[in-house]
């Protein structure tokens, strides 16, 4: 089966932190028309979901499904520290027509596994939809073991993992133990090792800008041309390293602006673009994307 590439949709904000609808629509159009992306992950880390009010989350979910209009796959990240909000949003996006949902592992309070399991089972209980666990230990501090993923998968509505984790030993164990589950890799700079371990595709922030190279890498990998895949990963990693150095979330938007896509700005407490960041973004575009 052909592996799938998803961009993590950014949220364009205005300077006052309100939603910039036109910017979100432009980024979605670019992903569909130019990137030929397979799908979008809406409301994730790159979307600054955890900075947003409840109303803003609803607005973004509505805009994304309206603009995509059935052209690509959509995954709505509905996880929240407020389980009632997660349940509400799971129903909200399912009613809007989202074919898949996802939820970040609940964080901050060092929940026990029983509490985490209850959170996931509650989110999917009243909705007719399929869920991907969003595992991102570096930001949540929550690591699940292979056995714990297995327990969560006992619920048939829980169909896979968005795996943003550099633990490739665990990835190999999980891939092997659950061959029928959907595993989408989350670290763009580690796409090639993730492909080698048999992921079904990838979701990431930098694919907004760099989807063509990432797709070419996936094809080279499938064709067995590992040297080419490695060179493409190297080129992508030069881009990703430069983005990280320049403050990745505002820079992704600034580079989009260089490409003629109006992406708005990040929302505080994320940083607002400085002149140095703007110059950095211009150089990133010129050096790694043009
Ligand atoms: O933003 C992060 C934080 N990771 C993203 C991605 O895994 C999260 C990744 O693309 C995501 O897609 C989402 O939830 O919106 C990185 O930005 C990239 O690999 C550069 O490190 O870890």
XYZ file of C-alpha atoms and ligand atoms in Angstrom, residues 6-9 41-48 50 77 134 136 138-139 162-165 185-190 203-207 240 244 248-249 252, ligand 1:
60
model
C 0.040 14.456 5.866
C 0.885 18.060 6.651
C 0.196 19.261 10.170
C -2.039 22.215 9.402
C -3.694 16.778 10.669
C -5.893 19.536 12.044
C -5.565 20.907 15.567
C -2.192 19.442 16.467
C 0.942 20.955 17.973
C 1.826 22.771 14.759
C -1.732 24.109 14.664
C -1.071 25.702 18.095
C -3.054 24.089 22.958
C -6.889 16.284 16.972
C -1.168 11.084 19.521
C 4.557 12.839 21.717
C 9.000 15.027 24.421
C 6.172 17.537 24.886
C 0.649 9.302 15.451
C 4.124 8.392 16.645
C 6.204 11.501 17.402
C 8.936 9.716 19.276
C 5.558 8.869 11.929
C 5.801 12.329 13.487
C 9.425 13.422 13.387
C 10.102 14.747 9.869
C 13.879 14.630 10.415
C 13.607 10.876 11.096
C 2.492 13.587 9.585
C 4.603 16.677 10.104
C 4.948 20.417 10.210
C 7.680 20.779 7.593
C 5.692 18.929 4.910
C 14.664 21.337 9.237
C 14.590 24.872 14.233
C 10.339 26.689 13.987
C 6.700 27.669 14.512
C 7.241 27.921 9.080
O 5.919 20.110 16.392
C 6.369 19.062 16.791
C 6.866 18.952 18.186
N 6.462 17.981 16.048
C 6.021 17.963 14.666
C 4.945 16.933 14.521
O 5.327 15.691 15.009
C 3.736 17.410 15.307
C 7.157 17.669 13.734
O 6.698 17.792 12.427
C 2.628 17.662 14.460
O 2.716 17.344 13.313
C 1.422 18.262 15.038
O 0.917 17.765 16.016
O 0.945 19.270 14.517
C 8.327 18.640 13.991
O 7.905 19.978 13.895
C 9.441 18.399 12.989
O 9.766 17.049 12.955
C 10.666 19.247 13.354
O 11.236 18.790 14.559
O 7.740 17.938 18.367
